[in-house]
Each structure stands twice: as structure tokens, then as C-alpha cells.
Coordinates of C-alpha atoms in Angstrom, one line a residue:
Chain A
X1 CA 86.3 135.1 59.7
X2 CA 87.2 136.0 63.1
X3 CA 89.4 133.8 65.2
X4 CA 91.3 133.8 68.4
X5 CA 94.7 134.8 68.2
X6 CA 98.5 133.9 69.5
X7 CA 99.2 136.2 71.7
X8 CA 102.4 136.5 71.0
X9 CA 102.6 136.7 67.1
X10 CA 99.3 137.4 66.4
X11 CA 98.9 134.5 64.2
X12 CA 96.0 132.1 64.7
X13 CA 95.9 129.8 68.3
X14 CA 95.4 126.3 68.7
X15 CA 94.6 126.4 72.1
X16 CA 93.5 128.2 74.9
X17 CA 95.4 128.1 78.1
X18 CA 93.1 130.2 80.9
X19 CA 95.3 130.2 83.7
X20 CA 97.6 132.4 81.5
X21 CA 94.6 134.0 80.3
X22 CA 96.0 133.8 76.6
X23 CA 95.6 132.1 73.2
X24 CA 98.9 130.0 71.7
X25 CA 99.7 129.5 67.9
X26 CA 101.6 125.9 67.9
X27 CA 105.2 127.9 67.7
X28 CA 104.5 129.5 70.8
X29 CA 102.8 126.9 72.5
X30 CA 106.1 124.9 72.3
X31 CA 108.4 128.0 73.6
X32 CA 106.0 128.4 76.8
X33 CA 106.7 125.0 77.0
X34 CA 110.7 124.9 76.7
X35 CA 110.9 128.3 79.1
X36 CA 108.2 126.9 82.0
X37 CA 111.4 123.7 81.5
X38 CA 114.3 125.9 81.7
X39 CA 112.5 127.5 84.7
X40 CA 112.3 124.8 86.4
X41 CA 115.6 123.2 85.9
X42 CA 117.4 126.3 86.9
X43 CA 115.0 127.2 89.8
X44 CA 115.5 123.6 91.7
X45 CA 118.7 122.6 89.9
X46 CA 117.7 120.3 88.6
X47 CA 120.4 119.0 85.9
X48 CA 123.1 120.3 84.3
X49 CA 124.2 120.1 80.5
X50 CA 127.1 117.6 81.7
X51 CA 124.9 115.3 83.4
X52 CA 124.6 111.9 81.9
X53 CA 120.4 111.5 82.0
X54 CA 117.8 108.5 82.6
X55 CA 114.4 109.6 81.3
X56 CA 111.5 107.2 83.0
X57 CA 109.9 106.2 79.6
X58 CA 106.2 105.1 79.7
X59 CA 105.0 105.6 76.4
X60 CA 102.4 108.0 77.8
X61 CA 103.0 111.8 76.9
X62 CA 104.4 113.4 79.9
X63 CA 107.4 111.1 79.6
X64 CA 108.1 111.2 75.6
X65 CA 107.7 115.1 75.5
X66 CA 109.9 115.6 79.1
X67 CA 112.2 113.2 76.9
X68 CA 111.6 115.2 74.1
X69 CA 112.0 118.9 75.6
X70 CA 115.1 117.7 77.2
X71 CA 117.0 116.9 74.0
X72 CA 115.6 120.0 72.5
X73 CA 116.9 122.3 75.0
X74 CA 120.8 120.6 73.9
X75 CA 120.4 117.7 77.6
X76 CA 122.0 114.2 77.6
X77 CA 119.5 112.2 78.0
X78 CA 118.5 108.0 77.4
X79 CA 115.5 106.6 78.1
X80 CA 114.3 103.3 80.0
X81 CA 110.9 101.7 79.7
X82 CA 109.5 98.9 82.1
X83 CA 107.1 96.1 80.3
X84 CA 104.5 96.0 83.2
X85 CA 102.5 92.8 81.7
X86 CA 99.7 94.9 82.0
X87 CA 98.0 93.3 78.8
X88 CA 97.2 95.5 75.8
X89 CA 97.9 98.4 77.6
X90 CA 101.6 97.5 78.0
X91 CA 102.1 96.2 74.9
X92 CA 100.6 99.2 73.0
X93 CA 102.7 101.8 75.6
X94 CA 106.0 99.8 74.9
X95 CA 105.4 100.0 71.1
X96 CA 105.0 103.9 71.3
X97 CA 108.5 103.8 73.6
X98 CA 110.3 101.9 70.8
X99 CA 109.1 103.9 68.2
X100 CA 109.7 107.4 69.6
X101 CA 113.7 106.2 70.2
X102 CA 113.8 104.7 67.2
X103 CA 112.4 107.8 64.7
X104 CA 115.3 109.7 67.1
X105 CA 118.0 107.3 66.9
X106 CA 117.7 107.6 70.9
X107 CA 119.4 104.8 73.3
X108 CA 116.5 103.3 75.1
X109 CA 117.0 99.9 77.6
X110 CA 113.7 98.0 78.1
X111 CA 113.1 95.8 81.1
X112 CA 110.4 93.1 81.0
X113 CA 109.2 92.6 84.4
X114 CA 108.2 88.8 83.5
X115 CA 110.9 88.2 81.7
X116 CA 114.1 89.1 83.9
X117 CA 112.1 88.8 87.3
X118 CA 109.2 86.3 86.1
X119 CA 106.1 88.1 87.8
X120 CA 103.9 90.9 86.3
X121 CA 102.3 93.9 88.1
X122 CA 98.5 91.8 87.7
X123 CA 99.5 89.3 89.3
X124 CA 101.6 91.2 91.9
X125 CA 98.5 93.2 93.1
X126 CA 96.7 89.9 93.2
X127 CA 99.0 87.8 95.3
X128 CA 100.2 90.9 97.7
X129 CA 96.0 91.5 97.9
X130 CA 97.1 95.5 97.4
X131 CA 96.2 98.1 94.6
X132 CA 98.1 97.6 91.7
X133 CA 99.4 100.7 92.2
X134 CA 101.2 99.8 94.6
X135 CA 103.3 97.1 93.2
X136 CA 103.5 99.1 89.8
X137 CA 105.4 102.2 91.9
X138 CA 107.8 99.9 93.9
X139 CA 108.5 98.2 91.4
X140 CA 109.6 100.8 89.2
X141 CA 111.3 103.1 91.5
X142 CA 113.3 100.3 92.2
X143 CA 114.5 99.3 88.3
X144 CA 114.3 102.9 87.6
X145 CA 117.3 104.0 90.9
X146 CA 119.2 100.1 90.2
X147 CA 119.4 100.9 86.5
X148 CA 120.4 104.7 86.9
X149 CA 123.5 103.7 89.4
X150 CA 124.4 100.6 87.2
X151 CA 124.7 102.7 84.3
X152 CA 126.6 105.7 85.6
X153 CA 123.4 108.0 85.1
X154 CA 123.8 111.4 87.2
X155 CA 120.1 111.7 87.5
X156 CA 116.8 110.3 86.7
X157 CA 114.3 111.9 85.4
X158 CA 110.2 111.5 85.4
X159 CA 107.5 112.9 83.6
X160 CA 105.2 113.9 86.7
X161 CA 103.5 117.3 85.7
X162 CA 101.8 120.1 87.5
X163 CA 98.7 118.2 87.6
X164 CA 100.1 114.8 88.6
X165 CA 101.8 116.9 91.7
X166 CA 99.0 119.0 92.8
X167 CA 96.8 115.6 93.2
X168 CA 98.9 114.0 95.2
X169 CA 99.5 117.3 97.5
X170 CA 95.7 117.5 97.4
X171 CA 95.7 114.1 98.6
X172 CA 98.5 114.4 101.3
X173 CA 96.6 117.8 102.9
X174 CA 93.6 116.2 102.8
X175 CA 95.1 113.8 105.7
X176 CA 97.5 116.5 107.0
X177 CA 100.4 114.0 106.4
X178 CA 103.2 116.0 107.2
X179 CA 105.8 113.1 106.3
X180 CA 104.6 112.5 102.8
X181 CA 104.2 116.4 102.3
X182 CA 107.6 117.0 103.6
X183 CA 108.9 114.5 101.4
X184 CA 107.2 116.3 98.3
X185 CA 109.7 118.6 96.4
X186 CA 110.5 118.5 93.1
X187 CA 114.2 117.4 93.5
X188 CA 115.3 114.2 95.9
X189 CA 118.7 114.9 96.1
X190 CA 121.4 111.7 95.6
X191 CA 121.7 109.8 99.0
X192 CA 122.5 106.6 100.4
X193 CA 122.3 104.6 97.6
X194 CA 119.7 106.1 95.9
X195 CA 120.4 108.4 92.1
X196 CA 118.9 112.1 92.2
X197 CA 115.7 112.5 90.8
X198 CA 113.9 115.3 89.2
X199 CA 110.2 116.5 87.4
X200 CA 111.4 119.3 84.7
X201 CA 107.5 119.2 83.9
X202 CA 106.6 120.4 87.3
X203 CA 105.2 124.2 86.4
X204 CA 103.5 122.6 83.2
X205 CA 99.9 121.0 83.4
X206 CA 98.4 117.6 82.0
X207 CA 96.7 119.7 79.2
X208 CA 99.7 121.3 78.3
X209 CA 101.9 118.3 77.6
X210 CA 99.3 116.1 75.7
X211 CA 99.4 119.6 73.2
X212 CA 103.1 119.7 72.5
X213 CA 102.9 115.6 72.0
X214 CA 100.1 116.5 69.5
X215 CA 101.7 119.8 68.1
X216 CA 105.4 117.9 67.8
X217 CA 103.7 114.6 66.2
X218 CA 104.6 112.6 69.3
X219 CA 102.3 109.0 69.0
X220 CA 101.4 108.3 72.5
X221 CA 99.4 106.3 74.7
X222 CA 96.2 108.3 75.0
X223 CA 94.3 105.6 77.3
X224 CA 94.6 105.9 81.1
X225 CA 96.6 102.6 83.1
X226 CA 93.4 100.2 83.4
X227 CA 94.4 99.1 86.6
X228 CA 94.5 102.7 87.8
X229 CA 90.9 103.2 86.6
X230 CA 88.8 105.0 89.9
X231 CA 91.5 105.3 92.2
X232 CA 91.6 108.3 94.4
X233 CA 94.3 110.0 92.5
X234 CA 92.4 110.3 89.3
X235 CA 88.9 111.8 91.9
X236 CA 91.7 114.5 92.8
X237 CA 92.2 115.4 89.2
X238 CA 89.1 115.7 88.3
X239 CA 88.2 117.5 91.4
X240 CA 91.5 119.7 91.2
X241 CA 89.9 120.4 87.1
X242 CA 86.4 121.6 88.7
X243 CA 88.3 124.2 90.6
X244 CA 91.1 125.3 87.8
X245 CA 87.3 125.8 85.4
X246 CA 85.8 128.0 87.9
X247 CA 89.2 129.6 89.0
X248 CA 91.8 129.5 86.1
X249 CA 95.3 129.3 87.6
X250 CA 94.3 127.4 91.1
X251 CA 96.7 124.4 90.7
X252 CA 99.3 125.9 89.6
X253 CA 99.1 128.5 92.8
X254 CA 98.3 125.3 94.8
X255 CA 100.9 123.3 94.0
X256 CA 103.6 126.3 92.8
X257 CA 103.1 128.3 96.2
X258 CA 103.2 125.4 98.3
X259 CA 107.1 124.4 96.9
X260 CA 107.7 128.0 97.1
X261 CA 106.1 128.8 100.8
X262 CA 105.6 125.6 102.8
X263 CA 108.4 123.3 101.7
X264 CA 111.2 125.5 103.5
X265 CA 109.0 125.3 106.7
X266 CA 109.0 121.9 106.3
X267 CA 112.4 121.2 105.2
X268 CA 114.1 121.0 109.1
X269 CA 111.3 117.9 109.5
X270 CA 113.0 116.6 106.1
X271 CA 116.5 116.4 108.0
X272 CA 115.1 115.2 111.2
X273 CA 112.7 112.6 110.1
X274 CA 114.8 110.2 107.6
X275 CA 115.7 106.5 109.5
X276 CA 119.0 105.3 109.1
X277 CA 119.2 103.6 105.8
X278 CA 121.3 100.0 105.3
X279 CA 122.0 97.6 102.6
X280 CA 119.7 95.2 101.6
X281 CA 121.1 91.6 102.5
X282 CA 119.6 90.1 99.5
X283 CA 120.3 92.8 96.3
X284 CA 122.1 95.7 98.2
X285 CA 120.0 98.6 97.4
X286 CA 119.4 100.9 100.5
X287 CA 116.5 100.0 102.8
X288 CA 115.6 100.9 106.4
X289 CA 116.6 98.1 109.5
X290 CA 113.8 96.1 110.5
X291 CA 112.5 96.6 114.5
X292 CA 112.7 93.0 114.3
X293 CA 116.4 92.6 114.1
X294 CA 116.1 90.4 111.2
X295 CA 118.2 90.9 108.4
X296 CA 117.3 93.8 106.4
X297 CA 115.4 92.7 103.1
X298 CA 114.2 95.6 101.1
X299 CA 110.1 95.7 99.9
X300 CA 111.3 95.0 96.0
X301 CA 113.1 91.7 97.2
X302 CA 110.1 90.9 99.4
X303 CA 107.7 91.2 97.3
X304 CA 109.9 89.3 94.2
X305 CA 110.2 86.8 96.8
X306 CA 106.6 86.2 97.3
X307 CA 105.2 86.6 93.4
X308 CA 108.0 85.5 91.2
X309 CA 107.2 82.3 89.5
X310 CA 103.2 82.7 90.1
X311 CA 101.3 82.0 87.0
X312 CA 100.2 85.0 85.3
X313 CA 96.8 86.9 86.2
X314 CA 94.8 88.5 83.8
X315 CA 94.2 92.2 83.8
X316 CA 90.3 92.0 84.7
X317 CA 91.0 89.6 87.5
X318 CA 92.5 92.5 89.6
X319 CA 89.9 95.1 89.1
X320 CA 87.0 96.3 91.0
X321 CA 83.4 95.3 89.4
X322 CA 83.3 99.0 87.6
X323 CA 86.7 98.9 86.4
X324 CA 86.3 95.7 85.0
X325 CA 82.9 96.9 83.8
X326 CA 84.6 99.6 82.1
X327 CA 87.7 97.7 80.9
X328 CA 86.0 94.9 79.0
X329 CA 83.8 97.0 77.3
X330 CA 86.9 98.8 76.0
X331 CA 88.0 95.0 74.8
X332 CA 85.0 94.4 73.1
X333 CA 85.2 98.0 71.1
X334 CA 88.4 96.7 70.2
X335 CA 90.7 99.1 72.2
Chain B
X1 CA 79.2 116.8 62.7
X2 CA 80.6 113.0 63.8
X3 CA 82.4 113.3 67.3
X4 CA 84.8 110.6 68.2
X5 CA 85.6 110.0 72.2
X6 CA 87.4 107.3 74.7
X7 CA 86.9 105.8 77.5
X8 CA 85.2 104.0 76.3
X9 CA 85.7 104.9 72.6
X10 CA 83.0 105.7 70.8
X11 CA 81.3 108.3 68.2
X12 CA 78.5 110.3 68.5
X13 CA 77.0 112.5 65.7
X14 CA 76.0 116.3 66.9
X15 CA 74.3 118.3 64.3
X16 CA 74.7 121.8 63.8
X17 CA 77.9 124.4 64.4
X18 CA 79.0 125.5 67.3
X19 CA 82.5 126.2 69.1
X20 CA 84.6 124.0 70.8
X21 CA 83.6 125.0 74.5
X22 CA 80.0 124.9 73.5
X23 CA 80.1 121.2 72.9
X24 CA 82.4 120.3 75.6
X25 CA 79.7 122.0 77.6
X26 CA 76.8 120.2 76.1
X27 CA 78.6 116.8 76.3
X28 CA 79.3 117.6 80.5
X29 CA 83.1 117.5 79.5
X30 CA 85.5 119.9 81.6
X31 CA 87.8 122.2 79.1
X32 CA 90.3 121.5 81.9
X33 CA 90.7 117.9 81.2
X34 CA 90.4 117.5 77.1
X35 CA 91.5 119.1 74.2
X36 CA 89.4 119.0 71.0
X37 CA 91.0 118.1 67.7
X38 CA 89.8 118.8 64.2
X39 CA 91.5 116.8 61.5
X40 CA 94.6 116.4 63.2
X41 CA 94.9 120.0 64.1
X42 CA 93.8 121.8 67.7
X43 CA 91.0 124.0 68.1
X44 CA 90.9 126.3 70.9
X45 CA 87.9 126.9 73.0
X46 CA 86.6 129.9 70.7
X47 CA 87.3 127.5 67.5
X48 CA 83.8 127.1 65.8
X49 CA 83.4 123.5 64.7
X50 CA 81.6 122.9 61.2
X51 CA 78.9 120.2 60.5
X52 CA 81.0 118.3 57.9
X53 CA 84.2 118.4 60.6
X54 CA 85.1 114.9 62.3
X55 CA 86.0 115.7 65.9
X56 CA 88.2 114.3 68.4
X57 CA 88.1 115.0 71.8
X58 CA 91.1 113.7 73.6
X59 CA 91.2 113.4 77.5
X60 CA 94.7 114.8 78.9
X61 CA 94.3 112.6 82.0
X62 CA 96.3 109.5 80.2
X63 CA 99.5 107.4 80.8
X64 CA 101.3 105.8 83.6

């Protein structure tokens, strides 16, 4: 029987990758894996095997297999997962978290949103009237940098892939923002306050990481955020895809080139651009002054301030009509 | 052959073999964005699915 082969040992593939024009046994899939990693990390320096490591745990796959890859490759590294209170979904990602640390014997910290700060990121978007999203990221980032400096972590690290960086530099272009796409490099450097952060999965694509979860028996959570359900990030995806079928290798030039070519062009704007940064008056972590002259609060401690203690909101109440649509049918099939 | 798929998450039966790009094609999915798993194992693109197979195709767009 004739099948497609590895094309590196010649054995039989498991999958297909076009933009490298090229057929993967599961052995090999794993190495491209680990060496598009190493690249990375040594490209952008990214960590070093001294560094004491956060990994931003979701319980999604980019996040378990950066996690993963990193303690292959000999790294440091501990993980911290964020309860979100978004319903099932939350639940279901925290349970994968748990169990991924556990089967390793990891060190993993867990931070319920509702419990230590008594608000959840429903009823965040609902009270603040913004897209989840919104609350979900600044909530995060800030757990994510207070944990990292209160525990003597060198670095944090997320799982943000190839495909999760060319959407939002899709996105930026598309506006021309020249501060968001100056800020957009694969390595934020320790300042002010803030811990250093890095993507290792930055030359590897969506595709590729929910194969090594599959190909290392990594249990993950396959559904997409239901609160993130039609925003513009996932349309950029899915146009970015329609483009990589037609034109295998497109992202990764898109989003590769553009760190390689435009970033040092836009690296002087980088130093010229960043506001003075001072202490929050309320928990201490860096934020800009206000033009006011009020005392400077930072946007985690105004929005705690303004949802903490609100009664929980259901999922559905926060989506649009089709997301909602969409998300109670998945109830009802029992998802 | 029975097909299981998410979002939503259901199944659909297609009769008849074929390979792995040739249903992604006749079910409007992108090869970009799923991979197609046969009894726990992947298939690649050229993989030829059998009638008696159960099939999962799994989007890789997933997870906050």
C-alpha cells in the first residue's frame, strides 16, 4: 500500500506540514518541534538554562506543550494557571492544568479569580460594558508579572504561537498602528517593574502544536474560549489560513520577516515612545501618571475596584446573539 | 465511515473511501486549521480513510 513518508527516516508520516513542503513520522515531528524552540530561544534570547521559569498555563495546547518542550529541552520551569469563572470552560481547562502537573510531578500555583479577588472575567466584561477579552488579558498579565516577581521567577513564559502572532500583526497593519506594532517582538525585556517575557513557540504554527499535544498524549482543551467566539482575532486566523492554503509558508514569512526586517526599523520608536512609568498607589505594580494629577491607580486595581463583590454573571449573559446561539447549543449537546 | 466534529460537536456519517484532504475538501474545512485523527493516531493529508474508520477532525484554533 502506498503511503506518504517521513522525510527524514523514511518511515510512514502522520502529518503533512506544506509550508515545509514535507511529510513527518511522529519522532520527527517532535524534533522539528524542539529545534524550531531551540531556534527561537537562542535567536532572541530568550532564557537561559539558569533561569528560574513561569510557564502561563491554560490548559489549552500551546501552553502544556511550550510547558512541555521546555522541560524536554533540560529548562526550569513551573507553571501558573488562572480560574477565569468562565463556566465549563474553565473548569474543564483547569482540570487538564492539574492533571498535566500532576502525571509530571510539576509545581503548578492556581489563582481563582473569584476566590482571592471575588469577581470573574463574565461578569467583568459585563459591568466594565467591554469585550471579555479585554478584562481576561488585563487581568492575567497582571497575576501572571505580580506572581513572576513575588516568586523570584527570572522570566515568564506564554504559549503564543506563530499563528497567534501573525493575527495580531495582521490586525495591527491593517490599522497601520505603529505603537502596537512597535511593541510586537517576541521578547519584552525586564523593566520597571515588570518580569521579562517570552513566546519559545513563536516560529511554530497552531497546527503544529495541537500535533505534538496529540503525538506526546498531552489531554487538552480542544474547545475555543466561548467568550472569544467571533471576535476579530479568530476572522484573522481564518483569513491568515485561506492564504497559508493557497500559499504554503505565507505566515510564517509574514510574521518571521516582519521580526526579522521591520522590528529594527521600529525599534528607535520603541525607546522614544514609552511614558514614564510609576507605582501604583494602591498595589504598587508599575503604571503610567494620570494627566489628571490624581494619584496613580493602575487598570487592574480600577477595574477590581469597580467589579469585586458583583454577583456573578453567567457565561451567555455576555455574549452576542450568535455566540450565545452557538454556545448553548454546545450546552445542550452536552459539551 | 462515522465522522465526529466540534463546534458544535457532532457526527456525520460519509460513505465511501477517500483521503484525508478529500473530505476536508468536501466538508468546506481548511487543511490549515484541522488535523484529522483515525483511532487516536494522525493521518496526513494523502492518508486514505476506510469506510469502517471512525474519524476525528480536530480544529487547531482552540485554547485561551
Amino acid at each position: 500500500m502506498n503511503y506518504s513518508k517521513c522525510r527524514v527516516c523514511g518511515e510512514r508520516a502522520i502529518i503533512d506540514l506544506p509550508r515545509h513542503n514535507a511529510n513527518f513520522c511522529g519522532e520527527h515531528l517532535l524534533q522539528l518541534c524542539r529545534r524550531q524552540v531551540e531556534k527561537a530561544i537562542h535567536d532572541h534570547d530568550m532564557l537561559s538554562k539558569d533561569d528560574k521559569i513561569l510557564v502561563a498555563v491554560s490548559g489549552g495546547k500551546d501552553s502544556l506543550a511550550v510547558w512541555d518542550i521546555l522541560l524536554e529541552l533540560g529548562y526550569r520551569a513551573d507553571g501558573l494557571y488562572i480560574g477565569l469563572g468562565i463556566g465549563e470552560y474553565s473548569d474543564v481547562s483547569g482540570d487538564y492544568t492539574r492533571e498535566f502537573a500532576e502525571e509530571r510531578g510539576l509545581t503548578l500555583t492556581t489563582i481563582d479569580l473569584r476566590d482571592e479577588y471575588d469577581y470573574d472575567v463574565p461578569t467583568a466584561a459585563k459591568v466594565t460594558k467591554r469585550v471579555p477579552c479585554s478584562a481576561c488579558g488585563l487581568s492575567k498579565r497582571h497575576l501572571f508579572d505580580k506572581a513572576a516577581l513575588d516568586g523570584g521567577y527570572d522570566v515568564v513564559v506564554t504559549g503564543h504561537n506563530l499563528d497567534d502572532e501573525a493575527a495580531v500583526l495582521f490586525g495591527n497593519a491593517l490599522r497601520w498602528d505603529v505603537e502596537y506594532l512597535a511593541r510586537q517582538y517576541p521578547v519584552l525585556p525586564a523593566r520597571d517593574g515588570f518580569p521579562k517575557k517570552v513566546k519559545p513557540l513563536m516560529r511554530l504554527t497552531e497546527r503544529e502544536m495541537a500535533a505534538w499535544c496529540i503525538v506526546r498524549g498531552i489531554d487538552y482543551q480542544v474547545e475555543e474560549c466561548p467568550m472569544a467566539l467571533g471576535n476579530k482575532h479568530l476572522a484573522y486566523k481564518d483569513a491568515l489560513n485561506s492564504i497559508e492554503r493557497e500559499s504554503p509558508g505565507s505566515k510564517s514569512a509574514f510574521y518571521l520577516e516582519f521580526v526579522d526586517k521591520m522590528s529594527p526599523i521600529l525599534a528607535e520608536h520603541r525607546r522614544t515612545t514609552g511614558r514614564e512609568l510609576v507605582a501604583c498607589t494602591s498595589c504598587g505594580a508599575p503604571t503610567t501618571e494620570p494627566d489628571s494629577g490624581d494619584a496613580p491607580v493602575c487598570a487592574f486595581c480600577r477595574l477590581h475596584d469597580r467589579v469585586s463583590g458583583v454577583e456573578a454573571v453567567p457565561v451567555e449573559m455576555v455574549l452576542n446573539k450568535k455566540a450565545r446561539k452557538a454556545y448553548l447549543a454546545a450546552q445542550a449537546a452536552g459539551e | 465511515m462515522i465522522v465526529k466534529l466540534r463546534q458544535p460537536k457532532r457526527e456525520v456519517t460519509v460513505d465511501g473511501n477517500r483521503t484525508v484532504n478529500q473530505l476536508l475538501d468536501e466538508l468546506d474545512m481548511n487543511r490549515e486549521s484541522f488535523l484529522v485523527i483515525r483511532n487516536g493516531t494522525l493521518v496526513p493529508g494523502d492518508g486514505r480513510l476506510d469506510d469502517d474508520d471512525t474519524i476525528e477532525i480536530r480544529p487547531v484554533i482552540s485554547g485561551g
